[in-house]
Amino acid sequence: MNFDADILDRTMKEKAGARLEMWLSICSRCGMCAEGCHYYASDPRPEHVPSYRIKPLLDLYRRRGKVTMEMLETLRDVCYGTCTMCQRCTMYCPHGIGIAALVHAARGVAAAMGMTPSGLASGLQNALEFGNNLAVTEENFVDTVEWQLEELQQEMPDAEAPMDREGAEYLLTFHPRDIKFYPQNLYNYLKLYNAAGVDFTLSTRAWDSTNLGLFAGDVPAASRLAGNVIAAAEALKVRAVITAE
């Protein structure tokens, strides 16, 4: 597999910055970050120490883009396969190094090179095409909401699940798996909000609470997906968005 050196060079320059370069240079490899990492806690191998995760990115910067495919593959495997970007390691770091930010930058490099893991890339493509990462159509979403509302109304006759209602206080969003695989979770959400008397609405087009662009390191995609929810919230004139997972 070949890679486009121009794209790599441009991406590296976009990701570069004083803070990022400072973090890469001040790590003392003390290993204190390992104490906060659940990867290392469950499998204490050297490559699971958070400070190790910045090494592939550091190597890329030291080489100024003059890298091999093997180096890029190592970067991909480390940044996607050994970190959830939870930031626990930063709490233990005496220098306050933002490992999660560095890992996200590394993922951005991998994404720009077309090296996003296939499962993540597929879900991201679904999100961009359908508005949610499991490719649930608008028709199926509406059918599922109406089905669970009918079930709930047997217990709470006055329950509602308004969709695209302008002027509600809150816009509710969900994880797509709750709609496609675990609709009983949707039932429970609707029951909770109705019982609490919350003034809410659903959006038929922007209801996915996830953002796989963020996880992939694809900033343009992440911005577009976040923008979908923002646009819906502004159009419906809600006060806030509630994310349920």
Short mmCIF file of C-alpha atoms in Angstrom, two decimals, residues 22-139:
data_model
loop_
_atom_site.label_atom_id
_atom_site.label_comp_id
_atom_site.label_asym_id
_atom_site.label_seq_id
_atom_site.Cartn_x
_atom_site.Cartn_y
_atom_site.Cartn_z
CA MET A 22 5.70 20.94 23.73
CA TRP A 23 3.84 17.85 24.96
CA LEU A 24 5.82 15.63 22.60
CA SER A 25 9.10 17.08 23.84
CA ILE A 26 8.60 17.23 27.64
CA CYS A 27 7.47 13.65 28.33
CA SER A 28 10.05 12.21 30.75
CA ARG A 29 8.85 8.59 30.34
CA CYS A 30 8.36 8.38 34.11
CA GLY A 31 5.52 5.88 33.69
CA MET A 32 3.16 7.47 36.20
CA CYS A 33 0.50 7.68 33.50
CA ALA A 34 0.30 3.88 33.46
CA GLU A 35 -1.39 3.95 36.87
CA GLY A 36 -4.45 5.62 35.39
CA CYS A 37 -4.78 3.54 32.21
CA HIS A 38 -7.38 0.76 32.10
CA TYR A 39 -5.57 -0.84 29.14
CA TYR A 40 -2.40 -1.15 31.19
CA ALA A 41 -4.32 -2.22 34.31
CA SER A 42 -5.94 -5.11 32.44
CA ASP A 43 -2.85 -6.07 30.42
CA PRO A 44 0.36 -4.50 31.82
CA ARG A 45 2.50 -4.60 28.70
CA PRO A 46 4.96 -1.79 27.88
CA GLU A 47 3.03 -0.86 24.74
CA HIS A 48 -0.04 -0.14 26.90
CA VAL A 49 1.74 2.58 28.87
CA PRO A 50 0.16 5.88 27.70
CA SER A 51 3.54 7.52 27.12
CA TYR A 52 4.27 4.80 24.56
CA ARG A 53 1.28 5.92 22.51
CA ILE A 54 2.87 9.24 21.67
CA LYS A 55 6.03 7.60 20.32
CA PRO A 56 4.68 6.85 16.80
CA LEU A 57 3.49 10.45 16.46
CA LEU A 58 6.79 11.75 17.82
CA ASP A 59 8.64 9.61 15.28
CA LEU A 60 6.60 11.15 12.46
CA TYR A 61 7.45 14.67 13.58
CA ARG A 62 11.12 13.86 14.03
CA ARG A 63 11.24 12.45 10.52
CA ARG A 64 9.37 15.51 9.18
CA GLY A 65 7.04 13.35 7.14
CA LYS A 66 9.80 11.20 5.65
CA VAL A 67 8.27 8.00 6.89
CA THR A 68 7.53 4.47 5.76
CA MET A 69 4.23 2.67 5.44
CA GLU A 70 5.29 0.48 8.35
CA MET A 71 5.53 3.56 10.57
CA LEU A 72 2.05 4.69 9.54
CA GLU A 73 0.63 1.23 10.22
CA THR A 74 2.20 1.28 13.69
CA LEU A 75 0.68 4.71 14.29
CA ARG A 76 -2.74 3.42 13.25
CA ASP A 77 -2.56 0.30 15.41
CA VAL A 78 -1.44 2.22 18.49
CA CYS A 79 -3.75 5.23 18.29
CA TYR A 80 -6.91 3.26 17.48
CA GLY A 81 -6.17 0.00 19.25
CA THR A 82 -4.76 0.95 22.64
CA CYS A 83 -6.56 4.13 23.73
CA THR A 84 -10.12 5.32 24.33
CA MET A 85 -9.03 8.95 24.91
CA CYS A 86 -10.57 8.90 28.40
CA GLN A 87 -7.85 11.26 29.73
CA ARG A 88 -7.30 9.39 33.00
CA CYS A 89 -3.57 9.26 32.22
CA THR A 90 -3.39 13.06 32.10
CA MET A 91 -4.63 13.21 35.70
CA TYR A 92 -1.57 11.18 36.76
CA CYS A 93 0.97 12.95 34.54
CA PRO A 94 3.23 15.36 36.51
CA HIS A 95 3.53 17.52 33.37
CA GLY A 96 -0.20 17.48 32.55
CA ILE A 97 0.46 16.12 29.06
CA GLY A 98 -2.77 15.69 27.09
CA ILE A 99 -2.28 12.16 25.80
CA ALA A 100 -5.85 12.10 24.48
CA ALA A 101 -5.21 15.21 22.37
CA LEU A 102 -2.03 13.66 20.99
CA VAL A 103 -3.82 10.40 20.21
CA HIS A 104 -6.58 12.37 18.48
CA ALA A 105 -3.95 14.16 16.39
CA ALA A 106 -2.44 10.78 15.49
CA ARG A 107 -5.87 9.50 14.47
CA GLY A 108 -6.25 12.59 12.32
CA VAL A 109 -3.07 11.67 10.48
CA ALA A 110 -4.27 8.08 10.01
CA ALA A 111 -7.70 9.25 8.83
CA ALA A 112 -6.16 11.64 6.29
CA MET A 113 -4.12 8.75 4.92
CA GLY A 114 -7.24 6.59 4.52
CA MET A 115 -6.17 4.26 7.32
CA THR A 116 -9.22 4.47 9.59
CA PRO A 117 -10.13 0.93 10.78
CA SER A 118 -12.79 -0.58 8.52
CA GLY A 119 -15.51 -0.97 11.16
CA LEU A 120 -15.15 2.62 12.31
CA ALA A 121 -14.94 3.88 8.73
CA SER A 122 -18.14 2.01 7.83
CA GLY A 123 -20.05 3.46 10.78
CA LEU A 124 -18.79 6.94 9.96
CA GLN A 125 -19.92 6.60 6.36
CA ASN A 126 -23.38 5.52 7.59
CA ALA A 127 -23.53 8.56 9.85
CA LEU A 128 -22.65 10.91 7.00
CA GLU A 129 -25.13 9.27 4.64
CA PHE A 130 -28.07 8.43 6.94
CA GLY A 131 -27.52 10.75 9.89
CA ASN A 132 -26.77 7.86 12.25
CA ASN A 133 -24.02 5.25 12.41
CA LEU A 134 -26.30 2.20 12.03
CA ALA A 135 -27.99 3.39 8.83
CA VAL A 136 -31.47 3.57 10.39
CA THR A 137 -33.79 5.28 7.92
CA GLU A 138 -36.08 8.13 8.94
CA GLU A 139 -39.08 5.87 8.31
#
